[in-house]
Coordinates of C-alpha atoms in Angstrom, one line a residue:
M17 CA -13.3 -9.5 18.8
K18 CA -14.3 -7.2 16.0
K19 CA -15.6 -8.5 12.5
F20 CA -14.4 -7.1 9.7
K21 CA -15.4 -6.8 6.0
Q22 CA -13.3 -8.6 3.6
V23 CA -11.9 -6.9 0.5
K24 CA -13.2 -8.8 -2.3
Y25 CA -11.2 -8.7 -5.7
I26 CA -11.2 -10.7 -9.0
L27 CA -7.9 -11.6 -10.7
R28 CA -9.1 -12.2 -14.4
D29 CA -10.2 -8.6 -15.5
K30 CA -9.0 -5.3 -16.1
A31 CA -8.7 -2.9 -13.2
N32 CA -11.7 -0.9 -12.2
Y33 CA -9.8 2.0 -11.0
T34 CA -7.5 4.3 -12.6
D35 CA -5.5 5.3 -9.6
K36 CA -3.3 2.6 -8.6
E37 CA -0.9 4.6 -6.7
S38 CA -3.1 5.9 -4.2
L39 CA -5.0 2.6 -3.6
I40 CA -1.5 0.9 -2.9
K41 CA -0.7 3.8 -0.4
Y42 CA -4.0 3.3 1.0
L43 CA -3.5 -0.4 1.5
K44 CA -0.1 0.3 3.0
S45 CA -0.9 3.0 5.2
H46 CA -3.0 1.2 7.6
R47 CA -2.3 -1.0 11.0
A48 CA -1.3 -4.5 10.9
I49 CA -3.7 -6.6 12.9
G50 CA -2.0 -10.0 12.5
A51 CA 0.5 -12.1 10.9
C52 CA 1.4 -15.8 10.2
P53 CA 4.7 -17.0 9.2
G54 CA 5.2 -18.1 5.5
T55 CA 4.5 -17.2 2.1
F56 CA 1.8 -16.7 -0.4
K57 CA 1.9 -17.7 -4.1
D58 CA 1.5 -15.7 -7.1
P59 CA -1.5 -16.7 -8.7
Y60 CA -0.1 -16.6 -12.2
T61 CA 3.6 -17.5 -11.8
G62 CA 3.4 -19.9 -8.7
E63 CA 6.3 -18.2 -7.4
S64 CA 6.4 -17.7 -3.5
I65 CA 6.1 -14.3 -2.2
K66 CA 7.2 -13.5 1.2
G67 CA 4.8 -12.1 3.9
N68 CA 1.4 -12.8 5.2
T69 CA 0.4 -9.8 7.3
I70 CA -3.5 -9.0 7.7
Y71 CA -4.1 -5.0 7.7
S72 CA -7.4 -3.1 8.7
D73 CA -8.7 0.2 8.5
N74 CA -11.1 -0.7 11.2
T75 CA -13.8 -1.6 8.7
Y76 CA -12.2 -3.9 6.3
E77 CA -9.1 -6.5 6.1
W78 CA -6.8 -7.4 3.9
R79 CA -3.8 -9.6 3.5
D80 CA -0.5 -8.0 1.9
D81 CA -0.8 -10.1 -1.1
L82 CA -3.6 -7.9 -2.0
V83 CA -0.9 -5.0 -2.3
Y84 CA 1.3 -7.2 -4.2
L85 CA -1.7 -8.3 -6.7
V86 CA -2.5 -4.7 -7.2
D87 CA 0.9 -3.6 -7.8
K88 CA 1.5 -6.5 -10.2
Y89 CA -1.4 -7.3 -12.2
E90 CA -4.7 -5.4 -13.3
L91 CA -7.6 -6.8 -11.0
I92 CA -11.2 -5.9 -10.1
I93 CA -11.7 -4.7 -6.5
D94 CA -14.9 -4.5 -4.7
E95 CA -16.7 -1.0 -5.7
E96 CA -17.9 -0.7 -2.2
F97 CA -14.2 -0.5 -0.8
L98 CA -13.3 1.5 -3.5
L99 CA -15.7 3.9 -2.4
H100 CA -15.2 3.3 1.2
C101 CA -11.4 4.5 0.6
K102 CA -12.3 7.0 -2.0
I103 CA -10.3 5.6 -4.9
K104 CA -11.0 6.2 -8.3

């Protein structure tokens, strides 16, 4: 089984990218490689959010909560990943 790199992020800081829409599009455009039943919790509100799918671009993997967090909150994404997916 292939070992993928994890996309790292920090919740407490301002985004280090300006093209949020392209990042969201990138994250949503790749194939699902796994899923678990259940929900994840919004780290700020504690609200349960539906979904627990894992996606991959064949180098990195991320859960769909990353898409939610990028869309809803400004957070820092690993620079190496941003370079990998050509997001500014």
